[in-house]
Backbone as JSON, one array per atom type, in Angstrom:
{
  "sequence": "XXXXXXXXXXXXXXXXXXXXXXXXXXXXXXXXXXXXXXXXXXXXXXXXXXXXXXXXXXXXXXXXXXXXXXXXXXXXXXXXXXXXXXXXXXXXXXXXXXXXXXXXXXX",
  "N": [[14.39, 8.1, -51.96], [14.49, 8.94, -48.73], [13.32, 11.68, -47.03], [13.51, 12.4, -44.41], [14.3, 10.38, -41.55], [12.29, 7.83, -40.38], [11.22, 6.58, -36.91], [11.48, 2.98, -36.01], [9.07, 2.78, -34.07], [7.3, 4.36, -35.18], [6.14, 2.69, -37.39], [3.18, 0.89, -38.14], [2.77, -2.83, -37.38], [4.1, -5.07, -39.74], [1.84, -7.39, -40.31], [-0.29, -5.91, -39.29], [-0.67, -4.5, -41.69], [-0.57, -6.2, -43.58], [-3.49, -7.71, -42.39], [-5.24, -5.82, -42.73], [-5.04, -5.32, -45.86], [-5.84, -7.26, -47.38], [-8.31, -8.14, -45.34], [-11.49, -8.63, -45.97], [-11.79, -9.06, -48.51], [-12.77, -10.49, -51.87], [-12.9, -13.04, -54.27], [-12.04, -11.57, -57.47], [-11.69, -9.07, -56.58], [-9.58, -6.8, -55.76], [-7.67, -5.32, -53.37], [-7.21, -1.56, -52.59], [-5.24, 0.37, -52.42], [-4.32, 3.9, -51.79], [-1.68, 6.18, -52.31], [0.23, 8.55, -51.04], [1.77, 11.37, -51.84], [4.2, 13.52, -52.34], [6.75, 13.18, -53.81], [7.18, 12.0, -57.04], [8.68, 9.88, -57.97], [8.67, 8.33, -55.71], [6.05, 7.85, -55.37], [5.57, 6.26, -57.54], [7.3, 3.88, -57.06], [6.37, 2.87, -55.11], [3.56, 1.72, -56.18], [4.47, 0.17, -57.75], [5.17, -1.82, -56.74], [3.29, -2.63, -54.95], [1.48, -3.26, -56.75], [2.49, -5.35, -57.97], [2.39, -7.14, -55.99], [-0.71, -7.44, -55.78], [-2.56, -5.44, -55.41], [-4.68, -2.89, -56.24], [-3.06, 0.15, -56.76], [-3.6, 3.33, -55.74], [-3.09, 6.93, -56.79], [-2.42, 9.86, -55.17], [-0.72, 13.25, -55.32], [-1.11, 15.53, -53.46], [-2.49, 16.72, -50.65], [-4.89, 17.81, -50.9], [-5.56, 16.68, -52.93], [-5.72, 14.15, -52.14], [-8.23, 14.25, -50.13], [-9.89, 14.76, -51.85], [-10.32, 12.34, -53.46], [-10.74, 10.15, -51.58], [-13.21, 10.95, -50.35], [-14.56, 11.02, -53.13], [-14.25, 8.07, -53.83], [-13.57, 5.76, -51.25], [-10.4, 4.23, -50.36], [-9.11, 1.14, -49.42], [-7.22, 1.2, -47.47], [-4.19, 3.88, -47.01], [-1.21, 5.5, -47.3], [0.65, 7.94, -46.3], [2.23, 10.85, -46.93], [4.08, 12.76, -44.75], [5.93, 14.86, -44.75], [4.87, 17.54, -46.89], [3.93, 19.98, -49.81], [1.97, 22.53, -49.66], [-1.0, 21.14, -47.22], [0.32, 19.44, -45.19], [1.22, 16.42, -44.37], [-0.31, 15.94, -41.63], [-1.58, 17.45, -41.6], [-3.86, 16.89, -43.69], [-4.6, 14.37, -42.43], [-6.07, 15.06, -40.17], [-8.25, 16.45, -41.46], [-8.97, 14.59, -43.16], [-9.87, 12.29, -40.94], [-12.38, 14.08, -40.18], [-14.01, 13.35, -41.85], [-16.78, 11.62, -43.18], [-16.28, 9.74, -45.08], [-13.62, 9.02, -44.33], [-13.02, 8.85, -41.77], [-12.45, 6.57, -40.12], [-10.96, 4.73, -42.13], [-7.54, 3.01, -42.71], [-4.59, 4.27, -41.98]],
  "CA": [[15.3, 8.6, -51.04], [13.68, 9.67, -47.92], [14.04, 13.03, -46.95], [14.07, 12.13, -42.97], [14.42, 8.43, -40.94], [11.48, 7.05, -39.06], [11.67, 5.6, -36.26], [10.5, 2.05, -35.81], [7.83, 2.41, -33.61], [6.14, 4.96, -36.05], [5.31, 2.51, -38.31], [2.47, -0.54, -37.72], [3.35, -4.2, -37.61], [3.68, -5.67, -40.84], [1.23, -8.09, -40.01], [-1.46, -4.96, -39.38], [-0.72, -3.59, -42.84], [-1.15, -7.52, -44.44], [-4.53, -8.31, -42.37], [-6.2, -4.72, -43.76], [-4.92, -5.33, -47.07], [-6.4, -8.91, -46.77], [-9.36, -8.53, -45.12], [-13.0, -8.46, -47.12], [-11.2, -9.24, -50.15], [-13.71, -11.86, -52.45], [-12.87, -13.07, -55.61], [-11.32, -10.97, -58.15], [-11.53, -7.94, -55.84], [-7.8, -6.14, -55.35], [-7.4, -4.12, -52.3], [-7.13, -0.56, -53.18], [-4.4, 1.47, -51.65], [-4.06, 5.1, -51.69], [-0.34, 6.63, -52.1], [0.18, 10.27, -50.96], [3.35, 11.96, -51.74], [4.03, 14.81, -53.88], [7.75, 12.91, -54.75], [6.64, 11.21, -58.15], [9.7, 8.56, -57.98], [8.16, 7.55, -54.67], [5.04, 7.13, -55.86], [5.52, 5.09, -58.85], [8.1, 2.78, -56.62], [5.44, 1.98, -54.37], [2.7, 1.34, -56.83], [4.86, -1.2, -58.73], [5.64, -2.48, -55.53], [1.99, -2.82, -54.32], [0.66, -3.81, -58.02], [3.26, -6.97, -57.8], [1.75, -8.32, -54.93], [-1.91, -8.17, -56.0], [-3.28, -4.39, -55.01], [-4.55, -1.71, -56.65], [-2.7, 1.28, -56.4], [-4.27, 5.06, -56.25], [-2.03, 7.77, -56.38], [-2.43, 11.86, -55.2], [0.19, 14.1, -55.32], [-0.78, 16.57, -52.96], [-3.0, 16.38, -49.59], [-6.12, 18.28, -51.17], [-6.08, 15.69, -54.17], [-6.39, 12.67, -51.55], [-9.11, 13.89, -49.48], [-11.12, 14.72, -53.22], [-9.94, 10.84, -53.62], [-11.33, 9.64, -50.29], [-14.58, 11.72, -50.75], [-15.05, 10.11, -53.95], [-14.09, 6.48, -53.55], [-12.62, 5.35, -50.21], [-9.35, 3.16, -50.27], [-8.9, 0.05, -48.52], [-5.69, 1.6, -46.78], [-3.64, 4.92, -47.26], [-0.01, 5.58, -47.13], [0.78, 9.18, -46.47], [3.68, 11.3, -46.37], [3.88, 13.41, -43.53], [6.27, 16.16, -45.55], [4.13, 17.79, -48.43], [3.68, 21.44, -49.81], [0.28, 22.63, -49.26], [-1.62, 20.88, -46.2], [1.07, 18.58, -44.91], [0.42, 14.91, -44.02], [-0.7, 15.49, -40.57], [-3.24, 18.31, -41.69], [-4.69, 15.97, -44.42], [-4.96, 13.37, -41.61], [-6.71, 15.39, -39.4], [-9.08, 16.78, -42.25], [-9.36, 12.85, -42.99], [-10.43, 12.12, -39.4], [-13.2, 14.6, -39.86], [-15.0, 13.21, -43.4], [-17.6, 10.36, -42.85], [-15.69, 8.31, -45.82], [-12.2, 8.48, -44.05], [-12.56, 8.71, -40.27], [-11.84, 5.06, -39.79], [-9.81, 4.0, -42.91], [-6.27, 2.62, -41.61], [-3.28, 4.69, -42.52]],
  "C": [[14.5, 8.94, -49.62], [14.11, 10.52, -47.15], [14.25, 13.11, -45.18], [13.55, 10.64, -42.51], [13.15, 8.79, -40.63], [11.72, 6.7, -38.33], [10.83, 4.38, -36.52], [9.04, 1.95, -35.7], [6.65, 3.23, -33.94], [5.08, 4.27, -36.88], [4.18, 1.03, -37.59], [2.96, -1.51, -38.38], [2.75, -4.46, -39.16], [2.26, -6.41, -41.07], [-0.19, -7.19, -40.1], [-1.43, -4.79, -40.65], [-1.61, -4.9, -43.48], [-2.63, -7.75, -43.94], [-5.27, -7.07, -42.79], [-6.22, -5.1, -45.04], [-6.04, -6.81, -47.25], [-7.91, -9.17, -46.45], [-11.06, -7.8, -45.75], [-12.67, -8.48, -48.38], [-12.16, -10.57, -50.76], [-13.04, -11.92, -53.85], [-11.78, -12.42, -56.29], [-11.1, -9.26, -57.31], [-10.21, -7.47, -55.63], [-8.15, -5.15, -54.5], [-6.98, -3.2, -52.79], [-6.26, 0.45, -52.23], [-3.82, 2.82, -52.31], [-3.06, 6.06, -51.53], [-0.75, 7.88, -52.12], [1.43, 10.7, -50.98], [3.78, 12.59, -52.64], [6.0, 14.07, -54.35], [6.85, 11.85, -55.67], [7.04, 9.99, -58.21], [9.16, 7.6, -56.65], [6.87, 6.73, -54.79], [4.6, 6.03, -56.35], [6.19, 3.85, -58.03], [6.52, 1.93, -55.63], [4.08, 1.43, -55.06], [3.03, 0.21, -57.52], [4.69, -2.23, -57.55], [4.47, -3.38, -55.08], [1.25, -3.6, -55.41], [1.44, -5.65, -57.91], [2.7, -7.94, -56.92], [0.26, -8.01, -54.81], [-2.78, -6.57, -55.42], [-3.37, -3.44, -55.79], [-4.45, -0.16, -56.26], [-3.62, 2.89, -57.15], [-2.93, 5.86, -56.24], [-2.52, 9.3, -56.32], [-1.1, 12.23, -54.39], [0.34, 14.9, -54.48], [-2.36, 15.84, -51.64], [-4.51, 16.48, -50.05], [-6.92, 17.05, -52.07], [-6.68, 14.21, -53.52], [-7.45, 12.51, -50.83], [-9.84, 14.0, -50.85], [-11.15, 13.28, -53.24], [-10.97, 10.15, -52.65], [-12.71, 9.77, -50.21], [-15.41, 10.32, -51.73], [-15.37, 8.65, -54.03], [-13.31, 6.08, -52.52], [-11.58, 3.96, -50.65], [-9.6, 2.13, -49.52], [-7.78, 0.61, -47.32], [-4.73, 3.0, -47.38], [-2.47, 4.6, -46.82], [0.43, 6.86, -47.28], [1.67, 9.86, -45.88], [3.44, 12.28, -45.66], [4.32, 15.02, -44.39], [5.75, 16.05, -46.89], [4.26, 19.34, -48.5], [2.54, 21.22, -49.6], [0.34, 22.58, -47.89], [-0.7, 19.36, -46.87], [0.33, 17.34, -44.63], [-0.58, 15.02, -42.66], [-2.16, 16.59, -40.68], [-4.16, 17.54, -42.33], [-5.04, 14.58, -43.63], [-6.41, 14.0, -41.04], [-7.86, 15.77, -40.28], [-10.07, 15.42, -42.76], [-10.42, 12.35, -41.7], [-12.16, 12.57, -39.35], [-13.99, 14.5, -41.13], [-15.54, 12.2, -42.98], [-17.09, 9.29, -43.52], [-14.39, 8.06, -45.55], [-11.98, 8.63, -42.63], [-12.52, 7.4, -39.66], [-11.12, 4.16, -40.86], [-8.45, 4.17, -42.06], [-5.59, 3.56, -42.91], [-2.53, 4.66, -41.78]]
}
């Protein structure tokens, strides 16, 4: 269950997400989606759904962990929770945009 509601205007259109995940995919390559959320139940639910639709789901439970993963091997798309302990989603995004490997990733 979400801790707070998100207004519809904050979400990217499903078409944009679908096109992002399908762009540049050839053969057996699966688009990699990094899920960043401190709630393990949410992460697993999203990971299962993404896997069912043919995507590789990577998991991070803290903003710091997500930044390390992006630096090591950037995903194709990041699903980022805004309300997390430690560095929140806003700060994670600010730091991500300053990284050479993360400054153009769709979030």
